[in-house]
mmCIF file of C-alpha atoms in Angstrom:
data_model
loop_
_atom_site.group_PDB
_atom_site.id
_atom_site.type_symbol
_atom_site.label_atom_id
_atom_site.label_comp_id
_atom_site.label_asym_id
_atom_site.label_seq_id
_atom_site.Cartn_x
_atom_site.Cartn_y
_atom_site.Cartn_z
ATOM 1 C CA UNK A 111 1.536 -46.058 -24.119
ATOM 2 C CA UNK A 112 -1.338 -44.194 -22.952
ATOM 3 C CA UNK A 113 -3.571 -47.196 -22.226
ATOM 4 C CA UNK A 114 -0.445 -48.523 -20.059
ATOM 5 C CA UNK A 115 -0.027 -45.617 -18.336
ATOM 6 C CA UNK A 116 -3.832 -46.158 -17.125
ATOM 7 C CA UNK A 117 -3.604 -49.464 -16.248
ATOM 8 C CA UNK A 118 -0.937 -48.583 -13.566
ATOM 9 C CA UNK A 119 -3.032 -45.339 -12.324
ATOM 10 C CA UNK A 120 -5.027 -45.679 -9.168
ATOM 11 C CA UNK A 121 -9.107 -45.658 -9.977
ATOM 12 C CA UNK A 122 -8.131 -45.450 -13.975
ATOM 13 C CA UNK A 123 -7.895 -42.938 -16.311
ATOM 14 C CA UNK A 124 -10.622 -39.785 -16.706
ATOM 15 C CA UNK A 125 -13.046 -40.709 -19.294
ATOM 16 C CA UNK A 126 -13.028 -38.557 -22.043
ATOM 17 C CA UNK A 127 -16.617 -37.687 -22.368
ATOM 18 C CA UNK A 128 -16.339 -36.211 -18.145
ATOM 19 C CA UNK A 129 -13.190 -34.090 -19.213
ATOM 20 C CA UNK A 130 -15.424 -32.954 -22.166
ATOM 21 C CA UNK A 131 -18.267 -32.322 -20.232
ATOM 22 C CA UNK A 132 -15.955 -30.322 -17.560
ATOM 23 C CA UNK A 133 -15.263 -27.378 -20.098
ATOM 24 C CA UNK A 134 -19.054 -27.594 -21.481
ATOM 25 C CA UNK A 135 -19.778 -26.722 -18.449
ATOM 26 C CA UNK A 136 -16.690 -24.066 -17.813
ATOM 27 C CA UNK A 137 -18.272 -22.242 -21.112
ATOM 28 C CA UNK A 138 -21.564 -22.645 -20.009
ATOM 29 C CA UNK A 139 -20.945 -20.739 -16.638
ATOM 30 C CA UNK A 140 -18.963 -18.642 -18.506
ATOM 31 C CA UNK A 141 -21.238 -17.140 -20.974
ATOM 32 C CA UNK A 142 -24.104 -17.305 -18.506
ATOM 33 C CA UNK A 143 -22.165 -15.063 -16.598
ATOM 34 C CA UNK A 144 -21.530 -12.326 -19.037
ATOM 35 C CA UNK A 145 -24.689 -12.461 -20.572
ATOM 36 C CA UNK A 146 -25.992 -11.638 -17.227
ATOM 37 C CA UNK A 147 -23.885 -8.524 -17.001
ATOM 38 C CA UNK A 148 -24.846 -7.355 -20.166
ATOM 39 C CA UNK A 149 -28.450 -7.635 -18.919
ATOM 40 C CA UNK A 150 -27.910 -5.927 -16.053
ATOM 41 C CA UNK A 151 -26.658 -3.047 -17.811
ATOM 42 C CA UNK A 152 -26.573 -0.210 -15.586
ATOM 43 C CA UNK A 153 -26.030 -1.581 -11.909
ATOM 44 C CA UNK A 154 -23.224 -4.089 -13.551
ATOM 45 C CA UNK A 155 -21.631 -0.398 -14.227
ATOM 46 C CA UNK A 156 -22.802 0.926 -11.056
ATOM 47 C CA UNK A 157 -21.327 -1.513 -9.356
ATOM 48 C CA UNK A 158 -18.321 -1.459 -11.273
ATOM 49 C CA UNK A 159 -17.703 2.328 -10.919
ATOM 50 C CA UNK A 160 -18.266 1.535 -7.054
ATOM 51 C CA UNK A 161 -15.618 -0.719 -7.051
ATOM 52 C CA UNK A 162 -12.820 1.004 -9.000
ATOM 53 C CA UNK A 163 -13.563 4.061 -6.458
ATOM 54 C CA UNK A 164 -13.228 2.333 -2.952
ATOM 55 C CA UNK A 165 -10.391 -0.050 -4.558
ATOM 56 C CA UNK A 166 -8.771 3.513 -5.863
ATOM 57 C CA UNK A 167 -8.792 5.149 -2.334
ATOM 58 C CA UNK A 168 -7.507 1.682 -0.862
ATOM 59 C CA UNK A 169 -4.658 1.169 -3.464
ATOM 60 C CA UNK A 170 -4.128 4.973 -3.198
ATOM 61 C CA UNK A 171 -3.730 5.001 0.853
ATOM 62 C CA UNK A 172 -1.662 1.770 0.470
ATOM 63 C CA UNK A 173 0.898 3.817 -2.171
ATOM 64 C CA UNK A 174 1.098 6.688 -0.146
ATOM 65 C CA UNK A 175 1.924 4.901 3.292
ATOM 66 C CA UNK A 176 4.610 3.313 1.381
ATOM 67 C CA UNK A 177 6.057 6.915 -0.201
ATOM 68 C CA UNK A 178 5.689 8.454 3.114
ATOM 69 C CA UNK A 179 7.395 5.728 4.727
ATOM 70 C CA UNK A 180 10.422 5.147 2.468
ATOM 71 C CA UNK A 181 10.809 8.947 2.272
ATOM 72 C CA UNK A 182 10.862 8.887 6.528
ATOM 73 C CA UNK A 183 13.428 5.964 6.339
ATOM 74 C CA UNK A 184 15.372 8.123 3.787
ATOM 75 C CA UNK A 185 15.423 11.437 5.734
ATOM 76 C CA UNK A 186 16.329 9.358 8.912
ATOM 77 C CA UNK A 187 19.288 8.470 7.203
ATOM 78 C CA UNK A 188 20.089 12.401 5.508
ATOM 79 C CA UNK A 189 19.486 13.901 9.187
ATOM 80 C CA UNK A 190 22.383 13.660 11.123
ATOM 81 C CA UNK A 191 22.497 13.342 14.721
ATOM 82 C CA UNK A 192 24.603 16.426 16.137
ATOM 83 C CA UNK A 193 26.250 15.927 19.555
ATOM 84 C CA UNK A 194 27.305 19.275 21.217
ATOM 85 C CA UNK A 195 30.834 18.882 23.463
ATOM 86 C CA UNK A 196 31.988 20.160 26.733
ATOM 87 C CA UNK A 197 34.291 22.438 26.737
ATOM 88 C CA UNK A 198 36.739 19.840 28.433
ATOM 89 C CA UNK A 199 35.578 16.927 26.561
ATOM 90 C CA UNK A 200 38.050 15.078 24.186
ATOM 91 C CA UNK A 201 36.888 15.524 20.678
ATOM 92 C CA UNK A 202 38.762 12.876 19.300
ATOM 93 C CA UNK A 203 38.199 10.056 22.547
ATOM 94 C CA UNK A 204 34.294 11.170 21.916
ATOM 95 C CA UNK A 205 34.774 10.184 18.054
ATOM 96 C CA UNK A 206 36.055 6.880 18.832
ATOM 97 C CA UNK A 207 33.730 6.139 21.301
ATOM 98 C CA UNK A 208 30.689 6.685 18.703
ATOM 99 C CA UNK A 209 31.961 4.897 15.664
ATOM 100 C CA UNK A 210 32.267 1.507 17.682
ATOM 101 C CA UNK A 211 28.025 2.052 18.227
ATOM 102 C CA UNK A 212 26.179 -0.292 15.840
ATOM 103 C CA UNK A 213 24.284 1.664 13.803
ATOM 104 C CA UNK A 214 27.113 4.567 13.335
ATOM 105 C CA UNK A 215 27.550 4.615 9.434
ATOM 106 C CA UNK A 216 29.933 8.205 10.022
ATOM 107 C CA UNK A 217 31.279 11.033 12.179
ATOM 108 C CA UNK A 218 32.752 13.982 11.522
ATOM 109 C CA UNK A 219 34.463 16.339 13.676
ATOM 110 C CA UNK A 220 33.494 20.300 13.554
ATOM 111 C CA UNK A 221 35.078 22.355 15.652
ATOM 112 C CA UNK A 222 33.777 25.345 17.241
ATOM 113 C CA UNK A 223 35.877 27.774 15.253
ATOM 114 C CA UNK A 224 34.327 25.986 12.107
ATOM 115 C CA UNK A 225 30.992 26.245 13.306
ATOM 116 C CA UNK A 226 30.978 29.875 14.253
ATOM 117 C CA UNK A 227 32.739 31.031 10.523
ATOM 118 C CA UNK A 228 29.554 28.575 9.483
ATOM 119 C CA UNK A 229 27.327 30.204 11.247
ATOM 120 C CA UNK A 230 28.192 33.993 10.294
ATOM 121 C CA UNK A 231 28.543 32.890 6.556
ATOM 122 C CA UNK A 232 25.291 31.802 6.939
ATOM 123 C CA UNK A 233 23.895 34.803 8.765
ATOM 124 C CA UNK A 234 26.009 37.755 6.395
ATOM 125 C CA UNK A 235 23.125 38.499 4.485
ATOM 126 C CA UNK A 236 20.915 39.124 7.472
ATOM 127 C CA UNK A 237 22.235 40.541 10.670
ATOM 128 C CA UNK A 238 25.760 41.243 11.494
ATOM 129 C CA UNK A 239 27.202 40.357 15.204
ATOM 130 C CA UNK A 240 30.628 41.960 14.945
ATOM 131 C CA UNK A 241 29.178 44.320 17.619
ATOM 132 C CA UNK A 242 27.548 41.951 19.245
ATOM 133 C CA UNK A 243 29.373 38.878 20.707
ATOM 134 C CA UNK A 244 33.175 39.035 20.777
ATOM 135 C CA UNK A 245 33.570 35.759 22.242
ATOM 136 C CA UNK A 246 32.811 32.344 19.884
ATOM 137 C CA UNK A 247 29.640 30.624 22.097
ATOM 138 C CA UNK A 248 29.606 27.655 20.329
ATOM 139 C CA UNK A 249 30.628 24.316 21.220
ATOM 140 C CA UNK A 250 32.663 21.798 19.411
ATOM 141 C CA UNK A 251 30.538 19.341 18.038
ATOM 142 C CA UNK A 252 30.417 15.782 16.032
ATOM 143 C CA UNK A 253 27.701 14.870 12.895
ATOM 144 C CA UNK A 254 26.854 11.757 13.498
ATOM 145 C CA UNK A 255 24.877 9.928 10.284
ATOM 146 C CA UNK A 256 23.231 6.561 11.292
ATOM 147 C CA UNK A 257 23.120 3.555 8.865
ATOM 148 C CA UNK A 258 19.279 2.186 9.753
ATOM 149 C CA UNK A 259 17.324 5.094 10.622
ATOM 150 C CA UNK A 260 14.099 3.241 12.036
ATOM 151 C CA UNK A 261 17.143 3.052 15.146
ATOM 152 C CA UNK A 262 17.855 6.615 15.326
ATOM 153 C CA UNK A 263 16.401 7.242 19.011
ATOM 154 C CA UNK A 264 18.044 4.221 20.066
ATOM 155 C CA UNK A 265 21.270 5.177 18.772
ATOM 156 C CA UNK A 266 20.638 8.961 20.020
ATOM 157 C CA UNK A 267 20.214 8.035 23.284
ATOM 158 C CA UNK A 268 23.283 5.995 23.118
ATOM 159 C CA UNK A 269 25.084 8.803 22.401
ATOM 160 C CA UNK A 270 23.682 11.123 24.661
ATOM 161 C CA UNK A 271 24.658 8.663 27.527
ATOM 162 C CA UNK A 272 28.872 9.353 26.378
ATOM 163 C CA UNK A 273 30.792 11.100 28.759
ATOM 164 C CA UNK A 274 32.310 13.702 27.267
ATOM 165 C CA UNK A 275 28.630 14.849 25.325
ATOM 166 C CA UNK A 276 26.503 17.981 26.405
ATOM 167 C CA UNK A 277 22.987 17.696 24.386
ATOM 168 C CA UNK A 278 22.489 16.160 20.844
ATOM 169 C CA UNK A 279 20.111 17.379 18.078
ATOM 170 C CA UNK A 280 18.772 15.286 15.448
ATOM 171 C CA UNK A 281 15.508 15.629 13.242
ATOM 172 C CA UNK A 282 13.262 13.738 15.587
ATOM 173 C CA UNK A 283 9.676 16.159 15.697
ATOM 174 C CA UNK A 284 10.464 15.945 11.621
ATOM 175 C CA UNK A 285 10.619 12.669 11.981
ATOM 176 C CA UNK A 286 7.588 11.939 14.514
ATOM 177 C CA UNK A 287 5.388 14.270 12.607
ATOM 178 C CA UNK A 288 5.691 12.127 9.664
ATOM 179 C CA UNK A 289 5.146 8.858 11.590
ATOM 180 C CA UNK A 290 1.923 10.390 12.994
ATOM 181 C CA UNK A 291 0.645 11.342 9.173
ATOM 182 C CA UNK A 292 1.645 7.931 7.919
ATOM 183 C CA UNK A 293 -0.786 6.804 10.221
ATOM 184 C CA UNK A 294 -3.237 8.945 9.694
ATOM 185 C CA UNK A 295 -2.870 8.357 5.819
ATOM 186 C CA UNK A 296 -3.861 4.179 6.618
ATOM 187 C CA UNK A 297 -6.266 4.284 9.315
ATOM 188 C CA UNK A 298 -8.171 7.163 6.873
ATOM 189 C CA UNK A 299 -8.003 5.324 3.999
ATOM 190 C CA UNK A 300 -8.584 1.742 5.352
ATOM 191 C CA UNK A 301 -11.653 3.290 7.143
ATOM 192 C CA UNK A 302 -12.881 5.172 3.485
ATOM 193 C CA UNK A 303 -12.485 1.785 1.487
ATOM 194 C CA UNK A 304 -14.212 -0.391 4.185
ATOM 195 C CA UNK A 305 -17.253 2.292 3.862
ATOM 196 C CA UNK A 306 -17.283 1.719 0.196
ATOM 197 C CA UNK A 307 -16.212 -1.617 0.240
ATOM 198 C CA UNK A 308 -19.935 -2.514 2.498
ATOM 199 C CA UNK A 309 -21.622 0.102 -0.036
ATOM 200 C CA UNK A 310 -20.135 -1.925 -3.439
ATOM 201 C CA UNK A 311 -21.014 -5.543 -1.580
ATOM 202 C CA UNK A 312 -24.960 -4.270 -1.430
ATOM 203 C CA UNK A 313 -25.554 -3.199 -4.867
ATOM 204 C CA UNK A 314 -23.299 -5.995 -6.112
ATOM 205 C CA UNK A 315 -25.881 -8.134 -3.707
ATOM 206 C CA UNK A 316 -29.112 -6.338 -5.605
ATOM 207 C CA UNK A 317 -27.599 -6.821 -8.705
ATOM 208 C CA UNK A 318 -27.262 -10.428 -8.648
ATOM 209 C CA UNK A 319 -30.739 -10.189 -6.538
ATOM 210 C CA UNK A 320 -32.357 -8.957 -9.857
ATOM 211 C CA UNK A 321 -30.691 -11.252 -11.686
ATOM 212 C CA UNK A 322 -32.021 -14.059 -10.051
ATOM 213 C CA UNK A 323 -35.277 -13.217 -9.894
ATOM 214 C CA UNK A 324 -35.403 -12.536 -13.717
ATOM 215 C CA UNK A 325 -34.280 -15.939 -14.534
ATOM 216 C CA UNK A 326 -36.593 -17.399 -11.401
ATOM 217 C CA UNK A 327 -38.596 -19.721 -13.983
ATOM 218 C CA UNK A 328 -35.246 -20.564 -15.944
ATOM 219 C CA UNK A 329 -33.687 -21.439 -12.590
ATOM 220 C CA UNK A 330 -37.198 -23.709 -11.754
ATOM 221 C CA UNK A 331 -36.733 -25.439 -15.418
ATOM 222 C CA UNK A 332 -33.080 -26.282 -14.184
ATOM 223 C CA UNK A 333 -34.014 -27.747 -10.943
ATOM 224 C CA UNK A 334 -36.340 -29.850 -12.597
ATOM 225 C CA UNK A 335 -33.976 -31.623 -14.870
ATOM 226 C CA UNK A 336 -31.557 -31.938 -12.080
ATOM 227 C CA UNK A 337 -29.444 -28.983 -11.634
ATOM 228 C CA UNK A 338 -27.660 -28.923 -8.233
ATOM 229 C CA UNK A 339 -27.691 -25.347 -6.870
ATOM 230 C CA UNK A 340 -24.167 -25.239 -6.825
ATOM 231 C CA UNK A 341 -24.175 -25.708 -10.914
ATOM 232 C CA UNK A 342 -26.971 -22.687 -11.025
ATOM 233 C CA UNK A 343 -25.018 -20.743 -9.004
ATOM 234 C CA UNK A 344 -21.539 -20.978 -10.234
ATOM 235 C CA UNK A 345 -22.772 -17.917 -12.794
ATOM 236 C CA UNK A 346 -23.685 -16.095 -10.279
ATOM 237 C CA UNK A 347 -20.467 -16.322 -8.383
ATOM 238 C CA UNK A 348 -18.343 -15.927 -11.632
ATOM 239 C CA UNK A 349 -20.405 -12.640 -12.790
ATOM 240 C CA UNK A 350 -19.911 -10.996 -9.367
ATOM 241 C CA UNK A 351 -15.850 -12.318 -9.646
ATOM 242 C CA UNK A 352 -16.198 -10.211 -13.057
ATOM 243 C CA UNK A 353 -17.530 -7.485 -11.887
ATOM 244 C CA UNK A 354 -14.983 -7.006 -9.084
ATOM 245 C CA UNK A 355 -11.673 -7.599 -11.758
ATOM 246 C CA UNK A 356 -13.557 -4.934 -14.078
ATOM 247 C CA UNK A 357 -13.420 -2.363 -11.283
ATOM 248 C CA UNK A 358 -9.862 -3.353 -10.259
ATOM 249 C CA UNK A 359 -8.700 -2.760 -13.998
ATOM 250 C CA UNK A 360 -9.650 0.299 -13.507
ATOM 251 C CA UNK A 361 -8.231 1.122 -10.173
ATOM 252 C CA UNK A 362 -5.014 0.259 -12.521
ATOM 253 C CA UNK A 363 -4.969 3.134 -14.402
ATOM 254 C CA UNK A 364 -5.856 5.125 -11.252
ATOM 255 C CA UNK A 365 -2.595 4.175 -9.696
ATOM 256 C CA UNK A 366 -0.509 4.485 -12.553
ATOM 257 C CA UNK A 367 -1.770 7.836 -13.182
ATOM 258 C CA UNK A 368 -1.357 8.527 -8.883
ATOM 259 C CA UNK A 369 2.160 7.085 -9.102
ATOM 260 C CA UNK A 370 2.860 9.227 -11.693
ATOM 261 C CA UNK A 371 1.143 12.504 -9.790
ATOM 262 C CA UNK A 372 2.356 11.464 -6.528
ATOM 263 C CA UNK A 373 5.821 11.243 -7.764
ATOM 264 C CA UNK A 374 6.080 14.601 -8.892
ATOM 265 C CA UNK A 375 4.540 15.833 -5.439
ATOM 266 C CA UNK A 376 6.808 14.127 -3.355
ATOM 267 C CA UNK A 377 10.371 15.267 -5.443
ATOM 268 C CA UNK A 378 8.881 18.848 -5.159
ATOM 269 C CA UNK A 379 8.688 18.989 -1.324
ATOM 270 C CA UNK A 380 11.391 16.556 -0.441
ATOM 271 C CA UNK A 381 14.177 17.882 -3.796
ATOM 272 C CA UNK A 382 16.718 16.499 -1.290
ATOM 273 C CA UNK A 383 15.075 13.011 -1.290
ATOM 274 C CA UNK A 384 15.670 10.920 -4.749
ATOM 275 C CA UNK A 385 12.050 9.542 -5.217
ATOM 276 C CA UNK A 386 11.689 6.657 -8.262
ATOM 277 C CA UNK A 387 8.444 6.590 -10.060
ATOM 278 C CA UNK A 388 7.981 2.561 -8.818
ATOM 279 C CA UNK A 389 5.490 0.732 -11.167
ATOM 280 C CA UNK A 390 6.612 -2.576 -9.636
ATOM 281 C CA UNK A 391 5.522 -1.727 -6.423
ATOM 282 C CA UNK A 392 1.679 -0.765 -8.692
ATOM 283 C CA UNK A 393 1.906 -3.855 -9.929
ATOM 284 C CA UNK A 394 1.830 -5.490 -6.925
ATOM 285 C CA UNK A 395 -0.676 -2.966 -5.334
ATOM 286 C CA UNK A 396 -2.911 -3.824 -8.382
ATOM 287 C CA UNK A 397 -2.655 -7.217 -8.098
ATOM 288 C CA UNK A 398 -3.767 -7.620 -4.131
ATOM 289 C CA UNK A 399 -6.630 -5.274 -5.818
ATOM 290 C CA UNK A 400 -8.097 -7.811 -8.178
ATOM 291 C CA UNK A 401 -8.062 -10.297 -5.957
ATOM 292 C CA UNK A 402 -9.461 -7.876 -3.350
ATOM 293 C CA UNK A 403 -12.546 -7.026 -5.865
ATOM 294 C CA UNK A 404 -12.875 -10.318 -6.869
ATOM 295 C CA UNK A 405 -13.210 -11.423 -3.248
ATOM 296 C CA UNK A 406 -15.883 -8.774 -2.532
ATOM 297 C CA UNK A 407 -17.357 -10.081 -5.875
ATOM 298 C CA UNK A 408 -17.696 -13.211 -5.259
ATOM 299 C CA UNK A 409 -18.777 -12.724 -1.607
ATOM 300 C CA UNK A 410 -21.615 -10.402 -2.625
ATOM 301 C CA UNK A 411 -23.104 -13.176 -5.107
ATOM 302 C CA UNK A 412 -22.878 -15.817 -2.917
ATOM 303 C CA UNK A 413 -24.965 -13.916 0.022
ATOM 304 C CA UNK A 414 -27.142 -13.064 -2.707
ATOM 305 C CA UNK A 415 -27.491 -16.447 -4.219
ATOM 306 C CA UNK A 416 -28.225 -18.727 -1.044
ATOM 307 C CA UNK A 417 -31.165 -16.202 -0.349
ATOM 308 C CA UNK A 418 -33.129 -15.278 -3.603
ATOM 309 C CA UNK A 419 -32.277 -19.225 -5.783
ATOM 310 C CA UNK A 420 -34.347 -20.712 -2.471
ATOM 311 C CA UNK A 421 -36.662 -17.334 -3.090
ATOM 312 C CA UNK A 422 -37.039 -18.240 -6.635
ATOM 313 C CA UNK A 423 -37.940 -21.875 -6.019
ATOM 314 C CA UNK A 424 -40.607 -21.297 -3.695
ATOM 315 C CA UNK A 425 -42.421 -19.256 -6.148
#
């Protein structure tokens, strides 16, 4: 059956002796490039420790952007938009007008009386103004909560544009302020990690650098019998790949343990605000990571190879 299915294949089947020689070589690279972190010994851990820290303040930056962002979109949606009356406007011809906006998820109607007996509850234990005002100042009014609240000044404005409405009120500074930190939080911590990020690519580059010129006469031997420099520096390429996955492994338990801390944080000054202690979202974080580590890995061998292996062979 096999043999048949070989004869109908274009260019044949693989010989078994090139699939065999395909993992020799997988194992060889392989334990060539451990070996060669083991040598290494303290700049493999060096640049290891160098890694998990900038991958830690990226992964770190990237969470809290995310928090601070799902906690704006979630306030956005808590803090009503409040639009004040005239005094000859038609409460409920206002009402109606605002519920057929888009983004109007409810409305409800407070009336000035309400809103003054509000207001003095909410003053009693402070200041009394029995002497004071004998005349209610407020206006009637209509709570407005909004449905998407990335559209909140859109919708605001919409409703500031009925006839009928005096001035609205809604959390926008609150809102702004957080916007502005948010930003702050990723151009900080993108800037931090790229800084560390150029730091870990040089000593992973002078750590492969040594290695290469340790094994310069090993590397000579090679050439001799044939080796492509491709084949002598797969190793190379694979221990700097290592090294980067070692740091992100432990950028893992970094942002487990900041998830968890962060968490916390965020419940404490936001207790309005349910916050969820989202690993998934880690995982994923973790995972762009690795393969950011492993990137900067394999990128620091390489410049490090196609310089010292030509090095090495002209000694």
């Amino acid at each position: 059956m096999v043999a048949s299915w070989c004869k109908t294949r274009p260019g044949g089947c693989i010989p078994l002796e090139s699939i065999k020689q395909f993992f020799r070589i997988c194992e060889f690279v392989a334990q060539e490039a451990l070996s060669s972190i083991g040598r290494s010994g303290f700049m493999s851990w060096l640049v290891v420790m160098t890694m998990a820290v900038s991958l830690s303040i990226l992964g770190g930056a990237w969470l809290m952007v995310q928090d601070l962002t799902d906690i704006s979109l979630q306030m956005g949606g808590r803090v009503p938009i409040v639009a004040f009356l005239n005094d000859d406007a038609d409460p409920k011809g206002v009402e109606a007008e605002i519920q057929q906006l888009p983004n109007v998820a409810q409305v409800d109607y407070i009336s000035k009386d309400q809103a003054w007996s509000q207001m003095q509850m909410d003053m009693k234990t402070k200041m009394t103004m029995d002497n004071l005002l004998t005349t209610n100042p407020l206006p009637n009014s209509l709570r407005v909560q909004v449905k998407d609240s990335t559209q909140t000044d859109d919708t605001a404005a919409s409703i500031q544009k009925l006839q009928g409405v005096e001035d609205i009120s809604y959390g926008k500074d609150l809102l702004q302020k957080l916007a502005q930190f948010t930003a702050f939080i990723r151009t900080g911590g993108l800037a931090i990690s790229g800084l560390l990020g150029l730091a870990t690519l040089a000593v992973i580059m002078n750590t492969i650098r040594l290695a290469v010129m340790s094994r310069r006469r090993e590397i000579e031997i090679m050439h001799l019998v044939g080796a492509s420099n491709s084949f002598i520096a797969w190793p190379f390429l694979l221990e700097g790949m290592l090294l980067g996955f070692f740091g992100a492994l432990l950028t893992g338990g970094v942002l487990v343990g900041w998830r968890y801390f962060m968490t916390d944080k965020w419940q404490q000054l936001f207790p309005f605000i349910q916050i969820q202690p989202d690993y998934f979202t880690v995982a994923q974080i973790f995972i762009a990571m690795a393969a950011v580590g492993m990137v900067i890995g394999a990128l620091g061998s390489m410049l490090s190879v196609r310089k010292h292996i030509r090095l090495a062979m002209a000694d």
